[in-house]
Amino acid sequence: MKIFSDKVFLLITGASQGIGEQIAKSFAPLLPAESQVLLLARNGESLNRVKQELPNNLMVNTVSVDLSCASAENLTEIFRNSVKEENISQFSEAVIIHNAGSLGNISQKTLDMLDFDVWRKYYDLNVFSPSVLNNVFVKFFNGRVKKKIFVINITSLCALEPMKSMGYYCSGKAAREMFFKVFAKENPDINVLNYSPGPVKTDMFHDVCKNVGDFEVKESFNELNVKNTVLTTLQTVNRLLKVLEEQKYVSGDHIDYYDSL
């Protein structure tokens, strides 16, 4: 991979399962020796399981953290504990992949979304925490790595297309993606990608199939299952790697699995 020509610092959130786990397993073997990987998620036991499957020529750290309530100071401390500031210049690229997220309540219609606390908790995890984590990461590494910072936001078609009974998820993905689009405009030296992985066979996909409140949406998701057109995590992560390798997008773009570049 051309973007991984020299030592890399790679951070992946939500790395304990699903797409995040596959990103760790697919990206790590492509990293030059002595690169560093930092895996974040709430489930520390699952993170350690993923760590054991990564190449032993990398330095891999795991941190069990609830990103929805971690402060900028907490996040900065995580970086300081992972890599000494005087060693940052050894890295050619710093890559952050914002994968962590949740569906929220998918049984409700928008008229029933009345609880401020539910709104706040959803946005804390899905919008505010990736935004703050991103800013802490960039401030920590910007101007101190040899070449480039890459920011990859795992987004969704739901950031662009409304789906009934998915008001939290659609609005959260849209807000999160717009933050990274603005960030890309303000920071032209940083490579920003909003990657939409398509329908992927994960716990989240099965949750929609089973629990989404709108009948038409439930039917359409279950039809994907019946037709066996749901992607594997390996398929979508391989596509992400191809998009990064080819570099045919403009920083800040929304690129879907099915887009032709």
JSON list of N, CA, C and O in Angstrom, two decimals, residues 1 3-4 18-30 97 152 154 193 195-198 200 231-247 255-259 261:
[
{"chain": "A", "resi": 1, "resn": "MET", "atom": "N", "xyz": [0.84, -1.19, 0.00]},
{"chain": "A", "resi": 1, "resn": "MET", "atom": "CA", "xyz": [0.00, 0.00, 0.00]},
{"chain": "A", "resi": 1, "resn": "MET", "atom": "C", "xyz": [0.88, 1.25, 0.00]},
{"chain": "A", "resi": 1, "resn": "MET", "atom": "O", "xyz": [1.76, 1.39, 0.83]},
{"chain": "A", "resi": 3, "resn": "ILE", "atom": "N", "xyz": [0.21, 4.26, 0.85]},
{"chain": "A", "resi": 3, "resn": "ILE", "atom": "CA", "xyz": [0.10, 5.18, 1.99]},
{"chain": "A", "resi": 3, "resn": "ILE", "atom": "C", "xyz": [0.86, 4.66, 3.20]},
{"chain": "A", "resi": 3, "resn": "ILE", "atom": "O", "xyz": [1.06, 5.39, 4.16]},
{"chain": "A", "resi": 4, "resn": "PHE", "atom": "N", "xyz": [1.27, 3.40, 3.18]},
{"chain": "A", "resi": 4, "resn": "PHE", "atom": "CA", "xyz": [1.98, 2.83, 4.31]},
{"chain": "A", "resi": 4, "resn": "PHE", "atom": "C", "xyz": [3.42, 2.53, 3.93]},
{"chain": "A", "resi": 4, "resn": "PHE", "atom": "O", "xyz": [3.89, 1.41, 4.02]},
{"chain": "A", "resi": 18, "resn": "GLY", "atom": "N", "xyz": [-16.96, -6.51, 14.65]},
{"chain": "A", "resi": 18, "resn": "GLY", "atom": "CA", "xyz": [-17.52, -5.99, 13.40]},
{"chain": "A", "resi": 18, "resn": "GLY", "atom": "C", "xyz": [-16.50, -5.37, 12.47]},
{"chain": "A", "resi": 18, "resn": "GLY", "atom": "O", "xyz": [-15.39, -5.88, 12.28]},
{"chain": "A", "resi": 19, "resn": "ILE", "atom": "N", "xyz": [-16.88, -4.26, 11.87]},
{"chain": "A", "resi": 19, "resn": "ILE", "atom": "CA", "xyz": [-16.02, -3.59, 10.89]},
{"chain": "A", "resi": 19, "resn": "ILE", "atom": "C", "xyz": [-14.71, -3.13, 11.53]},
{"chain": "A", "resi": 19, "resn": "ILE", "atom": "O", "xyz": [-13.64, -3.24, 10.93]},
{"chain": "A", "resi": 20, "resn": "GLY", "atom": "N", "xyz": [-14.78, -2.62, 12.75]},
{"chain": "A", "resi": 20, "resn": "GLY", "atom": "CA", "xyz": [-13.57, -2.16, 13.42]},
{"chain": "A", "resi": 20, "resn": "GLY", "atom": "C", "xyz": [-12.56, -3.26, 13.63]},
{"chain": "A", "resi": 20, "resn": "GLY", "atom": "O", "xyz": [-11.35, -3.07, 13.43]},
{"chain": "A", "resi": 21, "resn": "GLU", "atom": "N", "xyz": [-13.03, -4.44, 14.03]},
{"chain": "A", "resi": 21, "resn": "GLU", "atom": "CA", "xyz": [-12.14, -5.59, 14.19]},
{"chain": "A", "resi": 21, "resn": "GLU", "atom": "C", "xyz": [-11.50, -5.97, 12.87]},
{"chain": "A", "resi": 21, "resn": "GLU", "atom": "O", "xyz": [-10.29, -6.23, 12.80]},
{"chain": "A", "resi": 22, "resn": "GLN", "atom": "N", "xyz": [-12.29, -5.97, 11.80]},
{"chain": "A", "resi": 22, "resn": "GLN", "atom": "CA", "xyz": [-11.75, -6.34, 10.49]},
{"chain": "A", "resi": 22, "resn": "GLN", "atom": "C", "xyz": [-10.76, -5.30, 9.98]},
{"chain": "A", "resi": 22, "resn": "GLN", "atom": "O", "xyz": [-9.75, -5.64, 9.34]},
{"chain": "A", "resi": 23, "resn": "ILE", "atom": "N", "xyz": [-11.01, -4.03, 10.27]},
{"chain": "A", "resi": 23, "resn": "ILE", "atom": "CA", "xyz": [-10.06, -2.98, 9.89]},
{"chain": "A", "resi": 23, "resn": "ILE", "atom": "C", "xyz": [-8.71, -3.26, 10.55]},
{"chain": "A", "resi": 23, "resn": "ILE", "atom": "O", "xyz": [-7.65, -3.19, 9.90]},
{"chain": "A", "resi": 24, "resn": "ALA", "atom": "N", "xyz": [-8.74, -3.59, 11.83]},
{"chain": "A", "resi": 24, "resn": "ALA", "atom": "CA", "xyz": [-7.50, -3.90, 12.53]},
{"chain": "A", "resi": 24, "resn": "ALA", "atom": "C", "xyz": [-6.78, -5.08, 11.88]},
{"chain": "A", "resi": 24, "resn": "ALA", "atom": "O", "xyz": [-5.57, -5.03, 11.63]},
{"chain": "A", "resi": 25, "resn": "LYS", "atom": "N", "xyz": [-7.51, -6.13, 11.58]},
{"chain": "A", "resi": 25, "resn": "LYS", "atom": "CA", "xyz": [-6.91, -7.35, 11.03]},
{"chain": "A", "resi": 25, "resn": "LYS", "atom": "C", "xyz": [-6.41, -7.16, 9.60]},
{"chain": "A", "resi": 25, "resn": "LYS", "atom": "O", "xyz": [-5.43, -7.80, 9.18]},
{"chain": "A", "resi": 26, "resn": "SER", "atom": "N", "xyz": [-7.08, -6.29, 8.83]},
{"chain": "A", "resi": 26, "resn": "SER", "atom": "CA", "xyz": [-6.69, -6.08, 7.43]},
{"chain": "A", "resi": 26, "resn": "SER", "atom": "C", "xyz": [-5.61, -5.02, 7.27]},
{"chain": "A", "resi": 26, "resn": "SER", "atom": "O", "xyz": [-4.74, -5.14, 6.41]},
{"chain": "A", "resi": 27, "resn": "PHE", "atom": "N", "xyz": [-5.66, -3.99, 8.09]},
{"chain": "A", "resi": 27, "resn": "PHE", "atom": "CA", "xyz": [-4.67, -2.91, 7.98]},
{"chain": "A", "resi": 27, "resn": "PHE", "atom": "C", "xyz": [-3.33, -3.31, 8.58]},
{"chain": "A", "resi": 27, "resn": "PHE", "atom": "O", "xyz": [-2.28, -2.99, 8.02]},
{"chain": "A", "resi": 28, "resn": "ALA", "atom": "N", "xyz": [-3.36, -4.00, 9.73]},
{"chain": "A", "resi": 28, "resn": "ALA", "atom": "CA", "xyz": [-2.12, -4.26, 10.47]},
{"chain": "A", "resi": 28, "resn": "ALA", "atom": "C", "xyz": [-1.06, -4.99, 9.66]},
{"chain": "A", "resi": 28, "resn": "ALA", "atom": "O", "xyz": [0.12, -4.61, 9.70]},
{"chain": "A", "resi": 29, "resn": "PRO", "atom": "N", "xyz": [-1.40, -6.03, 8.88]},
{"chain": "A", "resi": 29, "resn": "PRO", "atom": "CA", "xyz": [-0.35, -6.72, 8.11]},
{"chain": "A", "resi": 29, "resn": "PRO", "atom": "C", "xyz": [0.29, -5.85, 7.04]},
{"chain": "A", "resi": 29, "resn": "PRO", "atom": "O", "xyz": [1.36, -6.20, 6.53]},
{"chain": "A", "resi": 30, "resn": "LEU", "atom": "N", "xyz": [-0.35, -4.74, 6.69]},
{"chain": "A", "resi": 30, "resn": "LEU", "atom": "CA", "xyz": [0.19, -3.86, 5.65]},
{"chain": "A", "resi": 30, "resn": "LEU", "atom": "C", "xyz": [1.11, -2.79, 6.23]},
{"chain": "A", "resi": 30, "resn": "LEU", "atom": "O", "xyz": [1.75, -2.05, 5.47]},
{"chain": "A", "resi": 97, "resn": "ILE", "atom": "N", "xyz": [-9.12, 6.16, 12.47]},
{"chain": "A", "resi": 97, "resn": "ILE", "atom": "CA", "xyz": [-10.33, 5.61, 11.85]},
{"chain": "A", "resi": 97, "resn": "ILE", "atom": "C", "xyz": [-11.46, 5.65, 12.86]},
{"chain": "A", "resi": 97, "resn": "ILE", "atom": "O", "xyz": [-11.45, 4.91, 13.86]},
{"chain": "A", "resi": 152, "resn": "ILE", "atom": "N", "xyz": [-10.25, 9.03, 8.73]},
{"chain": "A", "resi": 152, "resn": "ILE", "atom": "CA", "xyz": [-11.26, 8.22, 8.04]},
{"chain": "A", "resi": 152, "resn": "ILE", "atom": "C", "xyz": [-12.48, 8.09, 8.96]},
{"chain": "A", "resi": 152, "resn": "ILE", "atom": "O", "xyz": [-12.38, 7.54, 10.06]},
{"chain": "A", "resi": 154, "resn": "ILE", "atom": "N", "xyz": [-16.06, 6.38, 9.37]},
{"chain": "A", "resi": 154, "resn": "ILE", "atom": "CA", "xyz": [-16.97, 5.36, 8.86]},
{"chain": "A", "resi": 154, "resn": "ILE", "atom": "C", "xyz": [-18.38, 5.90, 8.95]},
{"chain": "A", "resi": 154, "resn": "ILE", "atom": "O", "xyz": [-18.93, 6.07, 10.04]},
{"chain": "A", "resi": 193, "resn": "LEU", "atom": "N", "xyz": [-11.50, 11.23, 4.63]},
{"chain": "A", "resi": 193, "resn": "LEU", "atom": "CA", "xyz": [-12.39, 10.38, 3.86]},
{"chain": "A", "resi": 193, "resn": "LEU", "atom": "C", "xyz": [-13.60, 9.99, 4.70]},
{"chain": "A", "resi": 193, "resn": "LEU", "atom": "O", "xyz": [-13.44, 9.51, 5.83]},
{"chain": "A", "resi": 195, "resn": "TYR", "atom": "N", "xyz": [-16.15, 7.27, 4.57]},
{"chain": "A", "resi": 195, "resn": "TYR", "atom": "CA", "xyz": [-16.36, 6.00, 3.86]},
{"chain": "A", "resi": 195, "resn": "TYR", "atom": "C", "xyz": [-17.64, 5.32, 4.33]},
{"chain": "A", "resi": 195, "resn": "TYR", "atom": "O", "xyz": [-17.80, 5.03, 5.53]},
{"chain": "A", "resi": 196, "resn": "SER", "atom": "N", "xyz": [-18.54, 5.08, 3.38]},
{"chain": "A", "resi": 196, "resn": "SER", "atom": "CA", "xyz": [-19.79, 4.37, 3.65]},
{"chain": "A", "resi": 196, "resn": "SER", "atom": "C", "xyz": [-19.63, 2.91, 3.26]},
{"chain": "A", "resi": 196, "resn": "SER", "atom": "O", "xyz": [-19.46, 2.61, 2.08]},
{"chain": "A", "resi": 197, "resn": "PRO", "atom": "N", "xyz": [-19.67, 1.99, 4.23]},
{"chain": "A", "resi": 197, "resn": "PRO", "atom": "CA", "xyz": [-19.28, 0.60, 3.96]},
{"chain": "A", "resi": 197, "resn": "PRO", "atom": "C", "xyz": [-20.33, -0.26, 3.27]},
{"chain": "A", "resi": 197, "resn": "PRO", "atom": "O", "xyz": [-20.06, -1.41, 2.95]},
{"chain": "A", "resi": 198, "resn": "GLY", "atom": "N", "xyz": [-21.53, 0.29, 3.02]},
{"chain": "A", "resi": 198, "resn": "GLY", "atom": "CA", "xyz": [-22.58, -0.53, 2.43]},
{"chain": "A", "resi": 198, "resn": "GLY", "atom": "C", "xyz": [-23.25, -1.40, 3.49]},
{"chain": "A", "resi": 198, "resn": "GLY", "atom": "O", "xyz": [-22.90, -1.35, 4.67]},
{"chain": "A", "resi": 200, "resn": "VAL", "atom": "N", "xyz": [-23.52, -4.35, 5.65]},
{"chain": "A", "resi": 200, "resn": "VAL", "atom": "CA", "xyz": [-22.50, -5.31, 6.08]},
{"chain": "A", "resi": 200, "resn": "VAL", "atom": "C", "xyz": [-23.07, -6.23, 7.15]},
{"chain": "A", "resi": 200, "resn": "VAL", "atom": "O", "xyz": [-23.79, -5.80, 8.04]},
{"chain": "A", "resi": 231, "resn": "LEU", "atom": "N", "xyz": [-22.85, -7.59, 2.51]},
{"chain": "A", "resi": 231, "resn": "LEU", "atom": "CA", "xyz": [-21.40, -7.69, 2.40]},
{"chain": "A", "resi": 231, "resn": "LEU", "atom": "C", "xyz": [-20.79, -8.29, 3.66]},
{"chain": "A", "resi": 231, "resn": "LEU", "atom": "O", "xyz": [-21.34, -8.15, 4.76]},
{"chain": "A", "resi": 232, "resn": "THR", "atom": "N", "xyz": [-19.65, -8.90, 3.51]},
{"chain": "A", "resi": 232, "resn": "THR", "atom": "CA", "xyz": [-18.87, -9.32, 4.68]},
{"chain": "A", "resi": 232, "resn": "THR", "atom": "C", "xyz": [-17.99, -8.14, 5.11]},
{"chain": "A", "resi": 232, "resn": "THR", "atom": "O", "xyz": [-17.72, -7.21, 4.33]},
{"chain": "A", "resi": 233, "resn": "THR", "atom": "N", "xyz": [-17.53, -8.20, 6.35]},
{"chain": "A", "resi": 233, "resn": "THR", "atom": "CA", "xyz": [-16.63, -7.14, 6.82]},
{"chain": "A", "resi": 233, "resn": "THR", "atom": "C", "xyz": [-15.35, -7.13, 5.99]},
{"chain": "A", "resi": 233, "resn": "THR", "atom": "O", "xyz": [-14.80, -6.06, 5.71]},
{"chain": "A", "resi": 234, "resn": "LEU", "atom": "N", "xyz": [-14.89, -8.29, 5.57]},
{"chain": "A", "resi": 234, "resn": "LEU", "atom": "CA", "xyz": [-13.67, -8.36, 4.75]},
{"chain": "A", "resi": 234, "resn": "LEU", "atom": "C", "xyz": [-13.87, -7.67, 3.41]},
{"chain": "A", "resi": 234, "resn": "LEU", "atom": "O", "xyz": [-12.99, -6.93, 2.94]},
{"chain": "A", "resi": 235, "resn": "GLN", "atom": "N", "xyz": [-15.02, -7.88, 2.78]},
{"chain": "A", "resi": 235, "resn": "GLN", "atom": "CA", "xyz": [-15.29, -7.24, 1.49]},
{"chain": "A", "resi": 235, "resn": "GLN", "atom": "C", "xyz": [-15.24, -5.72, 1.60]},
{"chain": "A", "resi": 235, "resn": "GLN", "atom": "O", "xyz": [-14.60, -5.04, 0.79]},
{"chain": "A", "resi": 236, "resn": "THR", "atom": "N", "xyz": [-15.90, -5.17, 2.60]},
{"chain": "A", "resi": 236, "resn": "THR", "atom": "CA", "xyz": [-15.98, -3.71, 2.68]},
{"chain": "A", "resi": 236, "resn": "THR", "atom": "C", "xyz": [-14.65, -3.09, 3.11]},
{"chain": "A", "resi": 236, "resn": "THR", "atom": "O", "xyz": [-14.28, -2.01, 2.65]},
{"chain": "A", "resi": 237, "resn": "VAL", "atom": "N", "xyz": [-13.89, -3.78, 3.97]},
{"chain": "A", "resi": 237, "resn": "VAL", "atom": "CA", "xyz": [-12.59, -3.25, 4.38]},
{"chain": "A", "resi": 237, "resn": "VAL", "atom": "C", "xyz": [-11.59, -3.33, 3.22]},
{"chain": "A", "resi": 237, "resn": "VAL", "atom": "O", "xyz": [-10.77, -2.42, 3.04]},
{"chain": "A", "resi": 238, "resn": "ASN", "atom": "N", "xyz": [-11.67, -4.38, 2.41]},
{"chain": "A", "resi": 238, "resn": "ASN", "atom": "CA", "xyz": [-10.81, -4.44, 1.22]},
{"chain": "A", "resi": 238, "resn": "ASN", "atom": "C", "xyz": [-11.11, -3.29, 0.27]},
{"chain": "A", "resi": 238, "resn": "ASN", "atom": "O", "xyz": [-10.21, -2.72, -0.36]},
{"chain": "A", "resi": 239, "resn": "ARG", "atom": "N", "xyz": [-12.38, -2.94, 0.15]},
{"chain": "A", "resi": 239, "resn": "ARG", "atom": "CA", "xyz": [-12.77, -1.81, -0.69]},
{"chain": "A", "resi": 239, "resn": "ARG", "atom": "C", "xyz": [-12.22, -0.50, -0.12]},
{"chain": "A", "resi": 239, "resn": "ARG", "atom": "O", "xyz": [-11.72, 0.36, -0.86]},
{"chain": "A", "resi": 240, "resn": "LEU", "atom": "N", "xyz": [-12.30, -0.35, 1.19]},
{"chain": "A", "resi": 240, "resn": "LEU", "atom": "CA", "xyz": [-11.74, 0.84, 1.84]},
{"chain": "A", "resi": 240, "resn": "LEU", "atom": "C", "xyz": [-10.25, 0.95, 1.55]},
{"chain": "A", "resi": 240, "resn": "LEU", "atom": "O", "xyz": [-9.75, 2.04, 1.21]},
{"chain": "A", "resi": 241, "resn": "LEU", "atom": "N", "xyz": [-9.53, -0.15, 1.66]},
{"chain": "A", "resi": 241, "resn": "LEU", "atom": "CA", "xyz": [-8.10, -0.13, 1.36]},
{"chain": "A", "resi": 241, "resn": "LEU", "atom": "C", "xyz": [-7.83, 0.27, -0.09]},
{"chain": "A", "resi": 241, "resn": "LEU", "atom": "O", "xyz": [-6.89, 1.02, -0.37]},
{"chain": "A", "resi": 242, "resn": "LYS", "atom": "N", "xyz": [-8.67, -0.21, -1.00]},
{"chain": "A", "resi": 242, "resn": "LYS", "atom": "CA", "xyz": [-8.50, 0.13, -2.41]},
{"chain": "A", "resi": 242, "resn": "LYS", "atom": "C", "xyz": [-8.73, 1.62, -2.64]},
{"chain": "A", "resi": 242, "resn": "LYS", "atom": "O", "xyz": [-8.00, 2.27, -3.40]},
{"chain": "A", "resi": 243, "resn": "VAL", "atom": "N", "xyz": [-9.75, 2.17, -2.00]},
{"chain": "A", "resi": 243, "resn": "VAL", "atom": "CA", "xyz": [-10.03, 3.60, -2.12]},
{"chain": "A", "resi": 243, "resn": "VAL", "atom": "C", "xyz": [-8.85, 4.42, -1.61]},
{"chain": "A", "resi": 243, "resn": "VAL", "atom": "O", "xyz": [-8.43, 5.41, -2.25]},
{"chain": "A", "resi": 244, "resn": "LEU", "atom": "N", "xyz": [-8.28, 4.02, -0.49]},
{"chain": "A", "resi": 244, "resn": "LEU", "atom": "CA", "xyz": [-7.13, 4.73, 0.07]},
{"chain": "A", "resi": 244, "resn": "LEU", "atom": "C", "xyz": [-5.90, 4.60, -0.82]},
{"chain": "A", "resi": 244, "resn": "LEU", "atom": "O", "xyz": [-5.13, 5.55, -0.98]},
{"chain": "A", "resi": 245, "resn": "GLU", "atom": "N", "xyz": [-5.72, 3.43, -1.40]},
{"chain": "A", "resi": 245, "resn": "GLU", "atom": "CA", "xyz": [-4.56, 3.21, -2.27]},
{"chain": "A", "resi": 245, "resn": "GLU", "atom": "C", "xyz": [-4.65, 4.06, -3.53]},
{"chain": "A", "resi": 245, "resn": "GLU", "atom": "O", "xyz": [-3.66, 4.67, -3.96]},
{"chain": "A", "resi": 246, "resn": "GLU", "atom": "N", "xyz": [-5.83, 4.11, -4.14]},
{"chain": "A", "resi": 246, "resn": "GLU", "atom": "CA", "xyz": [-5.98, 4.82, -5.41]},
{"chain": "A", "resi": 246, "resn": "GLU", "atom": "C", "xyz": [-6.01, 6.33, -5.25]},
{"chain": "A", "resi": 246, "resn": "GLU", "atom": "O", "xyz": [-5.62, 7.06, -6.17]},
{"chain": "A", "resi": 247, "resn": "GLN", "atom": "N", "xyz": [-6.49, 6.81, -4.08]},
{"chain": "A", "resi": 247, "resn": "GLN", "atom": "CA", "xyz": [-6.49, 8.25, -3.79]},
{"chain": "A", "resi": 247, "resn": "GLN", "atom": "C", "xyz": [-7.15, 9.08, -4.90]},
{"chain": "A", "resi": 247, "resn": "GLN", "atom": "O", "xyz": [-6.62, 10.12, -5.33]},
{"chain": "A", "resi": 255, "resn": "ILE", "atom": "N", "xyz": [-17.57, 8.53, 0.10]},
{"chain": "A", "resi": 255, "resn": "ILE", "atom": "CA", "xyz": [-17.38, 7.45, -0.86]},
{"chain": "A", "resi": 255, "resn": "ILE", "atom": "C", "xyz": [-18.08, 6.21, -0.35]},
{"chain": "A", "resi": 255, "resn": "ILE", "atom": "O", "xyz": [-17.80, 5.73, 0.76]},
{"chain": "A", "resi": 256, "resn": "ASP", "atom": "N", "xyz": [-19.00, 5.68, -1.15]},
{"chain": "A", "resi": 256, "resn": "ASP", "atom": "CA", "xyz": [-19.73, 4.47, -0.78]},
{"chain": "A", "resi": 256, "resn": "ASP", "atom": "C", "xyz": [-19.03, 3.24, -1.36]},
{"chain": "A", "resi": 256, "resn": "ASP", "atom": "O", "xyz": [-18.33, 3.33, -2.39]},
{"chain": "A", "resi": 257, "resn": "TYR", "atom": "N", "xyz": [-19.22, 2.11, -0.74]},
{"chain": "A", "resi": 257, "resn": "TYR", "atom": "CA", "xyz": [-18.67, 0.84, -1.22]},
{"chain": "A", "resi": 257, "resn": "TYR", "atom": "C", "xyz": [-18.95, 0.64, -2.70]},
{"chain": "A", "resi": 257, "resn": "TYR", "atom": "O", "xyz": [-18.11, 0.15, -3.45]},
{"chain": "A", "resi": 258, "resn": "TYR", "atom": "N", "xyz": [-20.15, 1.02, -3.14]},
{"chain": "A", "resi": 258, "resn": "TYR", "atom": "CA", "xyz": [-20.58, 0.76, -4.50]},
{"chain": "A", "resi": 258, "resn": "TYR", "atom": "C", "xyz": [-20.20, 1.85, -5.50]},
{"chain": "A", "resi": 258, "resn": "TYR", "atom": "O", "xyz": [-20.45, 1.70, -6.68]},
{"chain": "A", "resi": 259, "resn": "ASP", "atom": "N", "xyz": [-19.60, 2.94, -5.02]},
{"chain": "A", "resi": 259, "resn": "ASP", "atom": "CA", "xyz": [-19.22, 4.01, -5.94]},
{"chain": "A", "resi": 259, "resn": "ASP", "atom": "C", "xyz": [-18.06, 3.56, -6.84]},
{"chain": "A", "resi": 259, "resn": "ASP", "atom": "O", "xyz": [-17.15, 2.86, -6.41]},
{"chain": "A", "resi": 261, "resn": "LEU", "atom": "N", "xyz": [-14.89, 4.96, -8.85]},
{"chain": "A", "resi": 261, "resn": "LEU", "atom": "CA", "xyz": [-14.05, 6.16, -8.85]},
{"chain": "A", "resi": 261, "resn": "LEU", "atom": "C", "xyz": [-13.23, 6.23, -10.13]},
{"chain": "A", "resi": 261, "resn": "LEU", "atom": "O", "xyz": [-12.86, 5.22, -10.69]}
]
